Amino acid sequence: MRQVVLDTETTGLETSQDHRIIEIGCVELVNRRFTGRHYHQYINPERDIDEGALEVHGISSEFLADKPVFAAIADEFLAFIEGAELVIHNAPFDVGFMDHEFAKLENFARTVNYCTVTDTLVMARQRHPGQKNNLDALCKRYDVDNSQRDLHGALLDAEILADVYLMMTGGQVDLGFGGQSQRGGDTGGESIRRLSTDRKTLKVLRATAEEVVAHEQQLARIERASSGQCLWLALEADSAVTE
């Protein structure tokens, strides 16, 4: 299962006013694991940026002046996301802007023709009705470190959303790894610590024959003391039947 967690920054809020994408950030997950692959691009929108948008993301027209236009990066961007499930917070906003950009080009279709889309905002509202469900609120709820998020940035937001999404869909709120988070800073000992994809394989230590015998003897004692209610033995019996 390939997923791409995606975020964009834009010149304003409305495509009807021809506002444009100025930054794209994507993080790749395969089978719910970070692969280390990402896509990040600043884009020259060929128009001014609204003051309100500038206050949110801090990306100026001067900074974008020498960046490529969307037409120049459309093929490589599509190659990165095509065939994936896109994971986006408030997906109609980002997908609407992507469709707006694709519509300006020849031989490009709408986003849903290339990808499926999962909206984490809808997911969060279903899990936490009546509560704040913006990305900052979800970081606090799921104890995901967003200490580097002074301004919005598409790649940083995509990385944070990936952590939130995995926590939201994994059935755990606190992994309790302790220590420092991968993004830096003291997390109080309860935030996500992302493991390196090139870490050494953990050794598998199997029980010795003596340990197996001791285990079986202990289960027998529990079975007698509980008048035949040892759950472990019941699970073993069920497993033997299904095999």
XYZ file of C-alpha atoms in Angstrom:
243
model
C 0.000 0.000 0.000
C 1.581 3.243 -1.174
C 0.402 6.494 0.379
C 1.577 10.047 -0.196
C 0.899 12.540 2.579
C 0.540 15.915 0.870
C 0.242 19.585 1.721
C 0.290 22.777 -0.323
C 0.700 26.492 0.291
C -1.083 28.970 -1.967
C -1.345 32.646 -2.880
C -4.843 32.858 -1.378
C -7.960 30.882 -0.571
C -10.073 30.861 -3.738
C -9.305 29.240 -7.093
C -12.255 31.258 -8.441
C -9.979 34.294 -8.026
C -7.212 32.408 -9.848
C -5.123 31.901 -6.731
C -2.259 29.489 -7.345
C -0.087 26.892 -5.613
C 3.305 28.198 -4.450
C 4.640 25.211 -2.507
C 4.064 21.444 -2.544
C 5.319 19.018 0.092
C 4.863 15.245 -0.069
C 6.031 12.369 2.140
C 5.845 8.745 0.981
C 4.569 5.850 3.108
C 4.588 2.224 1.990
C 2.711 -0.248 4.181
C 2.466 2.519 6.817
C 6.237 2.982 6.972
C 8.244 6.052 6.006
C 10.355 5.229 2.970
C 12.562 8.327 3.164
C 11.302 9.505 -0.241
C 9.684 12.907 -0.443
C 8.787 15.560 -2.987
C 9.212 19.264 -2.261
C 8.933 22.182 -4.651
C 8.471 25.948 -4.503
C 6.558 27.365 -7.469
C 6.389 30.788 -9.102
C 2.643 31.574 -9.213
C 3.015 34.417 -11.722
C 0.748 36.609 -9.569
C 0.735 38.468 -6.256
C 0.253 36.783 -2.881
C -2.570 37.914 -0.595
C -1.442 39.543 2.647
C -3.469 37.073 4.697
C -1.791 34.108 2.994
C 1.640 35.686 3.459
C 1.011 35.962 7.202
C 0.256 32.221 7.322
C 3.158 30.783 5.336
C 5.676 33.640 5.135
C 6.583 32.905 1.502
C 7.095 36.143 -0.447
C 6.797 36.924 -4.149
C 10.464 37.967 -4.122
C 11.496 34.519 -2.859
C 9.435 32.806 -5.576
C 10.603 35.016 -8.449
C 13.302 32.586 -9.666
C 11.339 29.384 -8.961
C 9.839 27.253 -11.780
C 6.200 27.694 -12.831
C 3.770 24.829 -12.269
C 3.867 23.767 -15.931
C 7.600 23.086 -15.590
C 7.203 20.720 -12.614
C 3.805 19.140 -13.390
C 5.207 15.954 -14.941
C 7.591 15.131 -12.091
C 4.975 16.002 -9.488
C 2.407 13.743 -11.144
C 4.992 10.953 -11.438
C 5.485 11.096 -7.661
C 1.810 10.976 -6.676
C 0.297 8.860 -9.463
C -1.238 5.593 -8.293
C -0.945 6.483 -4.613
C -3.547 7.147 -1.956
C -3.192 10.841 -1.116
C -3.548 11.637 2.595
C -4.487 15.309 2.999
C -5.912 17.435 5.820
C -8.931 19.307 4.430
C -8.482 17.565 1.082
C -11.020 19.605 -0.950
C -8.806 22.678 -0.540
C -5.540 21.112 -1.777
C -7.165 18.908 -4.410
C -9.147 21.895 -5.673
C -5.928 23.833 -6.188
C -4.222 20.855 -7.839
C -7.168 20.473 -10.226
C -7.027 24.222 -10.921
C -3.355 23.925 -11.885
C -3.867 20.772 -13.984
C -6.775 22.427 -15.829
C -4.434 25.146 -17.103
C -2.307 22.524 -18.887
C -2.896 20.269 -21.868
C -3.179 16.491 -21.436
C -3.763 16.605 -17.676
C -6.893 15.344 -15.929
C -8.330 15.904 -12.453
C -6.489 14.514 -9.439
C -9.012 11.705 -8.850
C -8.070 10.272 -12.230
C -4.572 9.599 -10.898
C -5.022 8.983 -7.159
C -7.470 8.109 -4.430
C -7.835 10.678 -1.650
C -8.246 10.327 2.120
C -9.239 13.439 4.060
C -7.812 13.359 7.595
C -10.019 16.294 8.619
C -13.141 14.211 7.930
C -11.525 11.313 9.767
C -10.675 13.511 12.770
C -14.203 14.971 12.953
C -15.649 11.458 13.022
C -13.299 10.416 15.828
C -13.489 13.663 17.814
C -16.858 15.329 17.164
C -17.323 18.792 18.592
C -13.590 19.325 19.168
C -10.937 21.360 17.368
C -9.475 19.222 14.599
C -6.945 21.462 12.898
C -3.418 20.081 12.584
C -2.098 21.889 15.676
C -4.981 20.561 17.802
C -4.394 17.021 16.540
C -0.682 17.287 17.316
C -1.549 18.177 20.898
C -4.176 15.421 21.152
C -1.870 12.726 19.787
C 1.308 14.104 21.373
C 3.070 14.711 18.059
C 5.921 17.234 18.229
C 5.247 20.324 16.087
C 7.690 22.616 17.895
C 9.371 23.627 14.619
C 6.087 24.818 13.124
C 6.254 28.590 13.690
C 4.984 29.214 10.156
C 3.218 26.800 7.865
C 5.457 24.986 5.389
C 4.186 22.345 3.010
C 6.872 19.700 3.580
C 6.988 20.180 7.353
C 3.182 20.053 7.542
C 3.158 16.875 5.418
C 5.680 15.220 7.761
C 3.661 16.231 10.831
C 0.405 15.093 9.225
C 1.987 11.716 8.432
C 2.783 11.256 12.146
C -0.739 12.333 13.141
C -2.350 10.057 10.539
C -0.385 7.019 11.717
C -1.344 7.746 15.319
C -4.998 8.339 14.425
C -5.287 5.098 12.462
C -3.045 2.906 14.603
C -5.236 2.664 17.681
C -2.618 4.156 20.020
C -2.328 7.667 21.408
C 0.906 7.232 23.383
C 3.789 5.071 22.182
C 5.875 5.966 25.235
C 9.281 5.566 23.574
C 10.874 8.333 25.662
C 13.858 10.541 24.855
C 14.156 13.003 22.036
C 11.800 13.192 19.085
C 13.272 12.930 15.622
C 12.394 16.581 14.966
C 14.376 17.668 18.012
C 13.454 19.112 21.389
C 12.487 17.513 24.663
C 9.160 15.754 24.127
C 8.495 14.807 27.728
C 9.172 11.165 26.978
C 5.922 10.376 25.193
C 6.125 11.573 21.569
C 6.759 9.647 18.389
C 10.365 8.731 17.741
C 10.733 7.715 14.111
C 13.141 4.819 13.601
C 15.664 4.889 10.782
C 14.718 2.792 7.759
C 18.312 1.504 7.498
C 18.551 0.347 11.124
C 19.962 -3.113 11.839
C 17.518 -6.018 11.939
C 16.628 -6.978 15.490
C 17.792 -10.390 16.662
C 15.087 -12.985 17.314
C 15.811 -14.890 20.534
C 13.806 -18.098 20.701
C 12.932 -19.910 23.906
C 15.124 -22.854 24.889
C 13.656 -26.324 25.446
C 13.933 -25.780 29.223
C 12.106 -22.427 28.981
C 9.309 -24.016 26.932
C 8.840 -26.716 29.585
C 8.811 -24.084 32.374
C 6.252 -22.058 30.405
C 3.960 -25.065 29.982
C 4.255 -25.919 33.672
C 3.321 -22.371 34.638
C 0.277 -22.453 32.347
C -0.794 -25.723 33.929
C -0.612 -24.141 37.372
C -2.699 -21.164 36.191
C -5.222 -23.552 34.641
C -5.655 -25.406 37.920
C -5.833 -22.239 40.024
C -8.434 -20.654 37.714
C -10.619 -23.770 37.418
C -9.904 -24.125 33.718
C -10.025 -20.410 32.789
C -6.444 -19.902 31.552
C -6.892 -17.631 28.542
C -3.467 -18.401 27.094
C -4.298 -22.118 26.840
C -7.653 -21.254 25.279
C -5.916 -19.101 22.660
C -3.420 -21.869 21.924
C -6.291 -24.323 21.484
C -8.103 -21.952 19.092
C -4.890 -21.433 17.136
C -4.373 -25.212 16.814
C -7.926 -25.616 15.466
C -7.552 -22.895 12.838
C -4.210 -24.312 11.673
